[in-house]
Amino acid sequence: MMIVMKPTATEEDILSVIDRIESCGAKAHPSRGEEVTVIGAVGDREHVQRLNLEQHAGVEQVVPILKPYKLSSRQFAAHGERTVIEIDGRLIGGDHFSMIAGPCTVESRDQTLTTAHAVAEAGASMFRGGAYKPRSSPYSFQGLGQEGLRILAEAKAQTGLPIVTELMDARDVEAILEVADVIQVGARNMQNYPLLAEIGRTGKPVLIKRGLSSTLEELLMAAEYVLKEGNPNVMLCERGIRTFETAYRFTLDIMAIPMLKELSHLPVIVDPSHAPGRRDMVLPLSLAAAAAGADGIIVEVHPNPEEAICDGPQQIYSDAFGAYLEQVERAAAVAGKVLSAAA
Ligand code: PEP
Ligand code: MN
């Protein structure tokens, strides 16, 4: 429910409405605008309804949030504001465009540091790389684990780029927290609800990738699990979904960008690497995503993709990254966004 207060409502009225909401076990989220205060009430709908808040002093009206997701809904952002997340001086969301770049997987110190320096010099906003990898086969390389995290920490120390890395198992959360500036939740874990709640309790920024066969509503419900624990720093990521088309691995759902922005106030990031699974399609998909208003891109980059252990054919060459970024920046400018860099 959204409780819209009258412009004449006093501070006492507002505090009293908050008290009433919390008395029934719901949580109150006040948002103070220039003219009016709006209070989101999230909890058992019937309990809140029974409070008869319409009758309360200073209340203008009570409007239900019709979507099953509440905190992630656009309606919840009472004054139309969008979530802008700050990570080490870089802003994500709003008028800012983030370029998150790096290898699929941390394979070695040399491969990781070479890539980190290349993308940092070209102007990337953050560095990505997996230490724990979700592989379709249990016989494939599963990532360097703790050793991979140590290499990522070194990449950050040398370049200053914030680190985006995947958490697959809640038992690794402490280790990941020491290194990650953004926790990535992989497509295969989008509906791992205990993992999402655990990340919610850490307060660490999180990038949630859309499941291979998940609807936008399911993605927003995943975000809700994190938000509900009090962590507002959530980014949504479109990375391609399963369709009947077999010409490419996944279909990148460009329409998800404007749709998610209509449904939610959270930043929307696009992964142009995993849908095609081919390097030559990464640029056109990146341009499309940036021009369609994405708040950023997470792209795979490798110094020598022929020798990559994982996702080689889709990783762009680190020495071509600068030219790639320049083109994507121009497409982002079409949508009114400026590349996010350290302040
Ligand atoms: C990745 O980013 O390397 C990855 C495994 O992505 P996804 O979870 O989208 O498949
Ligand atoms: Mn990958």
GROMACS .gro file of C-alpha atoms and ligand atoms in nm:
model
  354
    1MET     CA    1   0.000   0.000   0.000
    2MET     CA    2   0.107   0.356  -0.063
    3ILE     CA    3  -0.023   0.606   0.191
    4VAL     CA    4  -0.030   0.952   0.036
    5MET     CA    5  -0.028   1.224   0.301
    6LYS     CA    6  -0.198   1.562   0.258
    7PRO     CA    7   0.026   1.862   0.184
    8THR     CA    8  -0.100   1.997   0.519
    9ALA     CA    9  -0.007   1.682   0.716
   10THR     CA   10   0.209   1.754   1.019
   11GLU     CA   11   0.521   1.566   1.124
   12GLU     CA   12   0.314   1.423   1.409
   13ASP     CA   13   0.056   1.286   1.159
   14ILE     CA   14   0.334   1.124   0.956
   15LEU     CA   15   0.500   0.961   1.258
   16SER     CA   16   0.168   0.841   1.385
   17VAL     CA   17   0.085   0.673   1.050
   18ILE     CA   18   0.429   0.506   1.054
   19ASP     CA   19   0.360   0.378   1.406
   20ARG     CA   20   0.022   0.240   1.304
   21ILE     CA   21   0.172   0.059   1.005
   22GLU     CA   22   0.445  -0.097   1.215
   23SER     CA   23   0.199  -0.193   1.490
   24CYS     CA   24   0.054  -0.459   1.258
   25GLY     CA   25   0.392  -0.607   1.171
   26ALA     CA   26   0.428  -0.428   0.835
   27LYS     CA   27   0.724  -0.212   0.745
   28ALA     CA   28   0.685   0.160   0.673
   29HIS     CA   29   0.902   0.329   0.409
   30PRO     CA   30   0.844   0.705   0.419
   31SER     CA   31   0.948   0.916   0.121
   32ARG     CA   32   0.942   1.289   0.177
   33GLY     CA   33   0.881   1.498  -0.134
   34GLU     CA   34   0.874   1.874  -0.169
   35GLU     CA   35   0.494   1.888  -0.152
   36VAL     CA   36   0.379   1.566   0.007
   37THR     CA   37   0.509   1.270   0.199
   38VAL     CA   38   0.421   0.924   0.073
   39ILE     CA   39   0.460   0.620   0.298
   40GLY     CA   40   0.498   0.272   0.153
   41ALA     CA   41   0.354   0.001   0.377
   42VAL     CA   42   0.491  -0.343   0.296
   43GLY     CA   43   0.356  -0.643   0.479
   44ASP     CA   44   0.036  -0.842   0.509
   45ARG     CA   45  -0.211  -0.656   0.292
   46GLU     CA   46  -0.518  -0.744   0.496
   47HIS     CA   47  -0.358  -0.635   0.820
   48VAL     CA   48  -0.270  -0.297   0.670
   49GLN     CA   49  -0.618  -0.261   0.519
   50ARG     CA   50  -0.774  -0.322   0.859
   51LEU     CA   51  -0.592  -0.019   1.000
   52ASN     CA   52  -0.833   0.208   0.807
   53LEU     CA   53  -0.557   0.453   0.739
   54GLU     CA   54  -0.787   0.657   0.509
   55GLN     CA   55  -0.949   0.783   0.829
   56HIS     CA   56  -0.623   0.882   0.993
   57ALA     CA   57  -0.535   1.251   1.044
   58GLY     CA   58  -0.332   1.393   0.757
   59VAL     CA   59  -0.396   1.106   0.513
   60GLU     CA   60  -0.511   1.202   0.163
   61GLN     CA   61  -0.555   0.854   0.016
   62VAL     CA   62  -0.444   0.491   0.034
   63VAL     CA   63  -0.345   0.331  -0.295
   64PRO     CA   64  -0.274  -0.042  -0.328
   65ILE     CA   65   0.047  -0.158  -0.501
   66LEU     CA   66  -0.102  -0.402  -0.746
   67LYS     CA   67   0.214  -0.587  -0.844
   68PRO     CA   68   0.332  -0.886  -0.639
   69TYR     CA   69   0.673  -0.719  -0.606
   70LYS     CA   70   0.654  -0.404  -0.395
   71LEU     CA   71   0.991  -0.255  -0.303
   72SER     CA   72   1.124  -0.308  -0.656
   73SER     CA   73   0.816  -0.160  -0.824
   74ARG     CA   74   0.814   0.176  -0.993
   75GLN     CA   75   0.505   0.267  -0.798
   76PHE     CA   76   0.699   0.231  -0.474
   77ALA     CA   77   0.939   0.507  -0.580
   78ALA     CA   78   0.681   0.758  -0.468
   79HIS     CA   79   0.830   1.069  -0.623
   80GLY     CA   80   0.940   0.902  -0.944
   81GLU     CA   81   1.304   0.885  -0.840
   82ARG     CA   82   1.522   0.606  -0.976
   83THR     CA   83   1.774   0.411  -0.775
   84VAL     CA   84   2.128   0.537  -0.827
   85ILE     CA   85   2.396   0.322  -0.663
   86GLU     CA   86   2.737   0.456  -0.572
   87ILE     CA   87   3.035   0.222  -0.583
   88ASP     CA   88   3.374   0.374  -0.501
   89GLY     CA   89   3.271   0.707  -0.654
   90ARG     CA   90   3.112   0.555  -0.966
   91LEU     CA   91   2.740   0.606  -1.010
   92ILE     CA   92   2.513   0.338  -1.151
   93GLY     CA   93   2.168   0.431  -1.280
   94GLY     CA   94   2.005   0.765  -1.362
   95ASP     CA   95   2.203   0.950  -1.630
   96HIS     CA   96   2.509   0.731  -1.581
   97PHE     CA   97   2.628   0.446  -1.801
   98SER     CA   98   2.849   0.179  -1.645
   99MET     CA   99   3.089  -0.035  -1.840
  100ILE     CA  100   3.169  -0.350  -1.646
  101ALA     CA  101   3.437  -0.546  -1.832
  102GLY     CA  102   3.668  -0.838  -1.768
  103PRO     CA  103   3.718  -1.206  -1.832
  104CYS     CA  104   3.450  -1.467  -1.789
  105THR     CA  105   3.675  -1.646  -1.545
  106VAL     CA  106   3.985  -1.568  -1.344
  107GLU     CA  107   4.218  -1.824  -1.502
  108SER     CA  108   4.557  -1.699  -1.393
  109ARG     CA  109   4.722  -1.397  -1.235
  110ASP     CA  110   4.875  -1.290  -1.563
  111GLN     CA  111   4.555  -1.320  -1.772
  112THR     CA  112   4.352  -1.134  -1.507
  113LEU     CA  113   4.596  -0.849  -1.444
  114THR     CA  114   4.659  -0.796  -1.817
  115THR     CA  115   4.286  -0.766  -1.878
  116ALA     CA  116   4.230  -0.543  -1.577
  117HIS     CA  117   4.498  -0.297  -1.691
  118ALA     CA  118   4.365  -0.294  -2.049
  119VAL     CA  119   4.006  -0.220  -1.951
  120ALA     CA  120   4.109   0.031  -1.683
  121GLU     CA  121   4.322   0.228  -1.926
  122ALA     CA  122   4.041   0.232  -2.182
  123GLY     CA  123   3.804   0.377  -1.920
  124ALA     CA  124   3.592   0.087  -1.790
  125SER     CA  125   3.383   0.163  -1.482
  126MET     CA  126   3.430  -0.171  -1.305
  127PHE     CA  127   3.611  -0.504  -1.348
  128ARG     CA  128   3.434  -0.840  -1.373
  129GLY     CA  129   3.573  -1.192  -1.334
  130GLY     CA  130   3.446  -1.518  -1.187
  131ALA     CA  131   3.636  -1.706  -0.918
  132TYR     CA  132   3.345  -1.946  -0.865
  133LYS     CA  133   3.190  -2.052  -1.196
  134PRO     CA  134   2.853  -2.217  -1.261
  135ARG     CA  135   2.942  -2.474  -1.530
  136SER     CA  136   2.691  -2.695  -1.710
  137SER     CA  137   2.922  -2.993  -1.663
  138PRO     CA  138   3.063  -3.095  -1.326
  139TYR     CA  139   3.374  -3.210  -1.515
  140SER     CA  140   3.452  -2.860  -1.648
  141PHE     CA  141   3.686  -2.615  -1.472
  142GLN     CA  142   3.492  -2.470  -1.179
  143GLY     CA  143   3.706  -2.159  -1.118
  144LEU     CA  144   4.007  -2.090  -0.895
  145GLY     CA  145   3.793  -2.018  -0.588
  146GLN     CA  146   3.986  -1.846  -0.305
  147GLU     CA  147   4.297  -1.814  -0.519
  148GLY     CA  148   4.084  -1.639  -0.783
  149LEU     CA  149   3.957  -1.396  -0.520
  150ARG     CA  150   4.315  -1.314  -0.420
  151ILE     CA  151   4.396  -1.235  -0.785
  152LEU     CA  152   4.087  -1.012  -0.812
  153ALA     CA  153   4.199  -0.823  -0.500
  154GLU     CA  154   4.534  -0.765  -0.666
  155ALA     CA  155   4.362  -0.642  -0.985
  156LYS     CA  156   4.169  -0.391  -0.777
  157ALA     CA  157   4.478  -0.280  -0.586
  158GLN     CA  158   4.665  -0.220  -0.912
  159THR     CA  159   4.389  -0.053  -1.117
  160GLY     CA  160   4.148   0.089  -0.861
  161LEU     CA  161   3.855  -0.070  -1.046
  162PRO     CA  162   3.572  -0.202  -0.826
  163ILE     CA  163   3.524  -0.580  -0.856
  164VAL     CA  164   3.211  -0.763  -0.975
  165THR     CA  165   3.225  -1.136  -0.903
  166GLU     CA  166   2.978  -1.420  -0.867
  167LEU     CA  167   2.862  -1.578  -0.542
  168MET     CA  168   2.715  -1.925  -0.596
  169ASP     CA  169   2.709  -2.069  -0.249
  170ALA     CA  170   2.611  -1.886   0.070
  171ARG     CA  171   2.902  -2.064   0.246
  172ASP     CA  172   3.143  -1.847   0.043
  173VAL     CA  173   2.978  -1.518   0.132
  174GLU     CA  174   3.246  -1.403   0.381
  175ALA     CA  175   3.528  -1.469   0.136
  176ILE     CA  176   3.345  -1.292  -0.148
  177LEU     CA  177   3.263  -0.992   0.072
  178GLU     CA  178   3.632  -0.929   0.132
  179VAL     CA  179   3.693  -0.869  -0.238
  180ALA     CA  180   3.366  -0.794  -0.417
  181ASP     CA  181   3.225  -0.445  -0.459
  182VAL     CA  182   2.929  -0.596  -0.642
  183ILE     CA  183   2.809  -0.953  -0.588
  184GLN     CA  184   2.690  -1.117  -0.909
  185VAL     CA  185   2.402  -1.364  -0.885
  186GLY     CA  186   2.418  -1.587  -1.191
  187ALA     CA  187   2.125  -1.672  -1.414
  188ARG     CA  188   2.114  -2.023  -1.270
  189ASN     CA  189   2.087  -1.890  -0.916
  190MET     CA  190   1.827  -1.621  -0.979
  191GLN     CA  191   1.569  -1.824  -0.791
  192ASN     CA  192   1.798  -1.939  -0.511
  193TYR     CA  193   1.594  -1.757  -0.248
  194PRO     CA  194   1.809  -1.830   0.060
  195LEU     CA  195   2.114  -1.701  -0.133
  196LEU     CA  196   1.928  -1.382  -0.232
  197ALA     CA  197   1.815  -1.322   0.127
  198GLU     CA  198   2.170  -1.379   0.254
  199ILE     CA  199   2.299  -1.118   0.008
  200GLY     CA  200   2.019  -0.888   0.119
  201ARG     CA  201   2.151  -0.907   0.476
  202THR     CA  202   2.504  -0.811   0.367
  203GLY     CA  203   2.394  -0.475   0.223
  204LYS     CA  204   2.653  -0.520  -0.056
  205PRO     CA  205   2.549  -0.404  -0.406
  206VAL     CA  206   2.423  -0.695  -0.614
  207LEU     CA  207   2.374  -0.762  -0.983
  208ILE     CA  208   2.102  -1.020  -1.041
  209LYS     CA  209   2.106  -1.193  -1.378
  210ARG     CA  210   1.776  -1.296  -1.529
  211GLY     CA  211   1.722  -1.673  -1.530
  212LEU     CA  212   1.740  -1.854  -1.863
  213SER     CA  213   1.365  -1.905  -1.866
  214SER     CA  214   1.249  -1.644  -1.619
  215THR     CA  215   0.987  -1.379  -1.674
  216LEU     CA  216   1.051  -1.016  -1.585
  217GLU     CA  217   0.811  -1.058  -1.295
  218GLU     CA  218   1.019  -1.347  -1.161
  219LEU     CA  219   1.333  -1.133  -1.194
  220LEU     CA  220   1.167  -0.852  -0.999
  221MET     CA  221   1.056  -1.100  -0.731
  222ALA     CA  222   1.421  -1.210  -0.702
  223ALA     CA  223   1.518  -0.845  -0.651
  224GLU     CA  224   1.243  -0.823  -0.390
  225TYR     CA  225   1.414  -1.095  -0.180
  226VAL     CA  226   1.726  -0.877  -0.156
  227LEU     CA  227   1.539  -0.549  -0.100
  228LYS     CA  228   1.320  -0.702   0.168
  229GLU     CA  229   1.628  -0.768   0.384
  230GLY     CA  230   1.709  -0.396   0.377
  231ASN     CA  231   1.962  -0.392   0.092
  232PRO     CA  232   1.855  -0.125  -0.161
  233ASN     CA  233   2.158  -0.167  -0.390
  234VAL     CA  234   2.015  -0.395  -0.656
  235MET     CA  235   2.088  -0.399  -1.030
  236LEU     CA  236   1.888  -0.609  -1.274
  237CYS     CA  237   2.067  -0.781  -1.563
  238GLU     CA  238   1.923  -0.903  -1.893
  239ARG     CA  239   2.155  -1.173  -2.035
  240GLY     CA  240   1.940  -1.358  -2.290
  241ILE     CA  241   1.660  -1.610  -2.252
  242ARG     CA  242   1.566  -1.946  -2.403
  243THR     CA  243   1.333  -1.921  -2.701
  244PHE     CA  244   1.248  -2.153  -2.993
  245GLU     CA  245   1.528  -1.993  -3.195
  246THR     CA  246   1.832  -2.221  -3.227
  247ALA     CA  247   2.057  -1.999  -3.443
  248TYR     CA  248   2.215  -1.851  -3.131
  249ARG     CA  249   2.253  -1.967  -2.771
  250PHE     CA  250   1.999  -1.732  -2.613
  251THR     CA  251   1.778  -1.450  -2.740
  252LEU     CA  252   1.883  -1.115  -2.595
  253ASP     CA  253   1.559  -0.954  -2.486
  254ILE     CA  254   1.613  -0.588  -2.574
  255MET     CA  255   1.250  -0.512  -2.487
  256ALA     CA  256   1.329  -0.604  -2.129
  257ILE     CA  257   1.517  -0.273  -2.098
  258PRO     CA  258   1.229  -0.028  -2.147
  259MET     CA  259   0.986  -0.270  -1.983
  260LEU     CA  260   1.192  -0.312  -1.666
  261LYS     CA  261   1.232   0.064  -1.652
  262GLU     CA  262   0.858   0.103  -1.669
  263LEU     CA  263   0.800  -0.159  -1.399
  264SER     CA  264   1.088  -0.077  -1.166
  265HIS     CA  265   1.314   0.203  -1.041
  266LEU     CA  266   1.621  -0.027  -1.032
  267PRO     CA  267   1.914   0.012  -1.276
  268VAL     CA  268   1.913  -0.224  -1.576
  269ILE     CA  269   2.241  -0.372  -1.700
  270VAL     CA  270   2.276  -0.579  -2.019
  271ASP     CA  271   2.516  -0.869  -2.083
  272PRO     CA  272   2.581  -0.884  -2.462
  273SER     CA  273   2.827  -1.176  -2.435
  274HIS     CA  274   2.633  -1.480  -2.318
  275ALA     CA  275   2.331  -1.457  -2.551
  276PRO     CA  276   2.515  -1.484  -2.884
  277GLY     CA  277   2.812  -1.679  -2.747
  278ARG     CA  278   3.003  -1.516  -3.036
  279ARG     CA  279   3.240  -1.220  -3.031
  280ASP     CA  280   3.119  -1.065  -3.361
  281MET     CA  281   2.771  -1.002  -3.220
  282VAL     CA  282   2.887  -0.837  -2.900
  283LEU     CA  283   2.924  -0.489  -3.050
  284PRO     CA  284   2.585  -0.471  -3.229
  285LEU     CA  285   2.405  -0.603  -2.920
  286SER     CA  286   2.592  -0.357  -2.699
  287LEU     CA  287   2.497  -0.066  -2.924
  288ALA     CA  288   2.134  -0.175  -2.925
  289ALA     CA  289   2.127  -0.207  -2.546
  290ALA     CA  290   2.295   0.128  -2.486
  291ALA     CA  291   2.071   0.310  -2.732
  292ALA     CA  292   1.764   0.146  -2.576
  293GLY     CA  293   1.849   0.306  -2.243
  294ALA     CA  294   2.039   0.039  -2.050
  295ASP     CA  295   2.219   0.175  -1.745
  296GLY     CA  296   2.526  -0.026  -1.827
  297ILE     CA  297   2.685  -0.328  -1.987
  298ILE     CA  298   2.872  -0.626  -1.844
  299VAL     CA  299   3.095  -0.764  -2.115
  300GLU     CA  300   3.355  -1.041  -2.133
  301VAL     CA  301   3.710  -0.943  -2.235
  302HIS     CA  302   4.022  -1.161  -2.262
  303PRO     CA  303   4.378  -1.093  -2.380
  304ASN     CA  304   4.389  -1.420  -2.570
  305PRO     CA  305   4.039  -1.567  -2.609
  306GLU     CA  306   4.160  -1.864  -2.818
  307GLU     CA  307   4.323  -1.993  -2.503
  308ALA     CA  308   4.041  -1.908  -2.262
  309ILE     CA  309   3.930  -2.196  -2.043
  310CYS     CA  310   3.570  -2.078  -2.043
  311ASP     CA  311   3.354  -1.882  -2.292
  312GLY     CA  312   3.647  -1.816  -2.530
  313PRO     CA  313   3.448  -1.758  -2.854
  314GLN     CA  314   3.243  -1.475  -2.704
  315GLN     CA  315   3.517  -1.280  -2.525
  316ILE     CA  316   3.635  -0.969  -2.705
  317TYR     CA  317   4.009  -0.903  -2.735
  318SER     CA  318   4.146  -0.677  -2.464
  319ASP     CA  319   4.341  -0.478  -2.722
  320ALA     CA  320   4.016  -0.403  -2.911
  321PHE     CA  321   3.832  -0.299  -2.596
  322GLY     CA  322   3.914   0.074  -2.621
  323ALA     CA  323   3.760   0.106  -2.969
  324TYR     CA  324   3.459  -0.099  -2.856
  325LEU     CA  325   3.402   0.126  -2.554
  326GLU     CA  326   3.419   0.443  -2.765
  327GLN     CA  327   3.140   0.316  -2.989
  328VAL     CA  328   2.924   0.203  -2.699
  329GLU     CA  329   2.972   0.540  -2.529
  330ARG     CA  330   2.831   0.710  -2.838
  331ALA     CA  331   2.523   0.485  -2.834
  332ALA     CA  332   2.474   0.556  -2.462
  333ALA     CA  333   2.491   0.927  -2.539
  334VAL     CA  334   2.196   0.880  -2.779
  335ALA     CA  335   1.997   0.768  -2.474
  336GLY     CA  336   2.126   1.068  -2.274
  337LYS     CA  337   2.381   0.882  -2.063
  338VAL     CA  338   2.741   0.955  -1.978
  339LEU     CA  339   3.007   0.696  -1.896
  340SER     CA  340   3.052   0.649  -1.524
  341ALA     CA  341   3.408   0.682  -1.399
  342ALA     CA  342   3.576   0.749  -1.066
  343ALA     CA  343   3.486   1.092  -0.927
  344PEP     C1  344   2.897  -1.518  -1.644
  344PEP     O1  345   2.870  -1.398  -1.626
  344PEP     O2  346   3.012  -1.558  -1.674
  344PEP     C2  347   2.786  -1.616  -1.638
  344PEP     C3  348   2.809  -1.741  -1.607
  344PEP     O3  349   2.666  -1.561  -1.666
  344PEP     P1  350   2.517  -1.623  -1.657
  344PEP     O4  351   2.492  -1.652  -1.513
  344PEP     O5  352   2.431  -1.512  -1.712
  344PEP     O6  353   2.514  -1.745  -1.745
  345MN      MN  354   3.095  -1.634  -1.902
   0.00000   0.00000   0.00000
